[in-house]
Amino acid sequence: MNWFSGLFRSRPAPDAPAPPPAVAVAAAVTPDKGLLRRKPVYDRHWRIVASTFTVRPLPHADHVHDHSQLDLEILLYEVTRLVQSGHYSGQVWLELPWERAALLADMAETLPGPVTVILHGEHQLDASASRDVLHLLRKKGLKVGVMLDGWLNQHATLLADVQLLMISPASPDPALLSKLVANGRSAMGGGEIWLAAVDSQEAAEAGFQFGVNYVSGKVFANPRFTPAKLPGEFIKLNHVLSQLRQGADFSLLANELKTDPVLSVRLLRYVNSAALALPNPVHSLEQALAVLGQEKLYRWLSLLLFSSSNPQPLDATLLEAALTRARLMELAGAGSTISSDSLYLTGLFSLLDYLLRVPRRQLLEELCAPAEVIDTLAGRQTPLTPFLLLAEAAEGDAEVDQHVLDGCAIEREAFARLQFDATLWVLAAMAG
């Protein structure tokens, strides 16, 4: 329950401690959390096992070498800050152009623990020099990966020197994907394969069937579920949410909660946690409800929809994704007249159909939420729609299209900061 303590803050998670002095960032650019981009990587059990980190393109240097070095310094600085904060403890994967590989080797001692580097982009070296670079990185203690492209297809012997192969096929053709995976596996003689930029859960599942180890991209898109009975836990919580929205007295709500001992204990534990810092302990449900108030209670109960008596690895992954959508929508809409609660709940509930494994239409027939939230999730155009589209687009491997940003009246630079604010907030909350 400790991770609930961070979910009701009105401000982003605090900045992490500064990195070691060895990471010296040039004064030309002040490091900024909006520069860093994080993408979760999933295994076949739908656990987030790693995150890839990149720096957004910046027009901050005229000389190519200076530009490359500065970008790399910023990337290492920001990743180190995040790891040192304690909010992120997963594997660190760095995506870098081939041209920066030698620079990374020179800075290897500043890396925050074990790191995997994935090289991509233009090949300015021949095959022999490229092999030397791969050997140098491995000698420095890095796990080395490469992105499969046309040049590597012609120099497939290099794949024997890498431990991770990234593939991102231009076509969703299953036959092509199967061939790429098989050829890559054969050329590597071992190692792991990462399928990037998938556009649906179906595509991700196909990748796993063909033997990939990891996937990333829009894995929570285009679900296909058949109608099923909603879990009893959902029905009970949804009933309490309905009573709460109708303005039921706290005494009535307390009696309803008492029928579920586990839920009662969770509520009392949260109210008495360090998050609220109450001067005296609370022992009754009625007191607990009064302390929380309607708004916080509704958010807390909504989060419990993602808990289960039989938790699966996917549940925690979905909760992180849903909270990220919720927080990003809330931050992105802060300058508008739209209710922050409606923004938050739309993002949170947008993945509830995945969690319950039921069609969204069936879920929305039962879910107790504001009408504009239901309408938005049903696909009807509302003031919330542009912000949901923004949150969904932010999960892709590519940068968000300008027209999506325009729909929310947000500049790209501001969005970059909001996106990482949301990421930090969720990581801090779940790590707590």
Coordinates of C-alpha atoms in Angstrom, one line a residue, residues 254 264-273 278-291:
A254 CA -18.5 2.9 5.9
S264 CA -11.4 -1.9 5.2
V265 CA -7.9 -2.7 6.3
R266 CA -6.4 -1.1 3.2
L267 CA -8.3 2.1 3.8
L268 CA -7.3 2.4 7.4
R269 CA -3.7 1.5 6.6
Y270 CA -3.6 4.3 4.0
V271 CA -5.2 6.9 6.2
N272 CA -2.7 6.2 8.9
S273 CA 0.3 6.2 6.6
L278 CA -2.1 12.7 10.8
P279 CA -1.3 13.8 14.4
N280 CA -3.4 11.0 15.9
P281 CA -4.2 7.5 14.5
V282 CA -7.6 6.8 12.9
H283 CA -9.3 3.6 14.0
S284 CA -12.8 3.8 12.5
L285 CA -13.9 3.7 8.9
E286 CA -16.2 6.7 9.4
Q287 CA -13.2 8.8 10.6
A288 CA -11.1 7.6 7.7
L289 CA -13.7 8.6 5.2
A290 CA -14.0 12.1 6.8
V291 CA -10.3 12.5 6.7

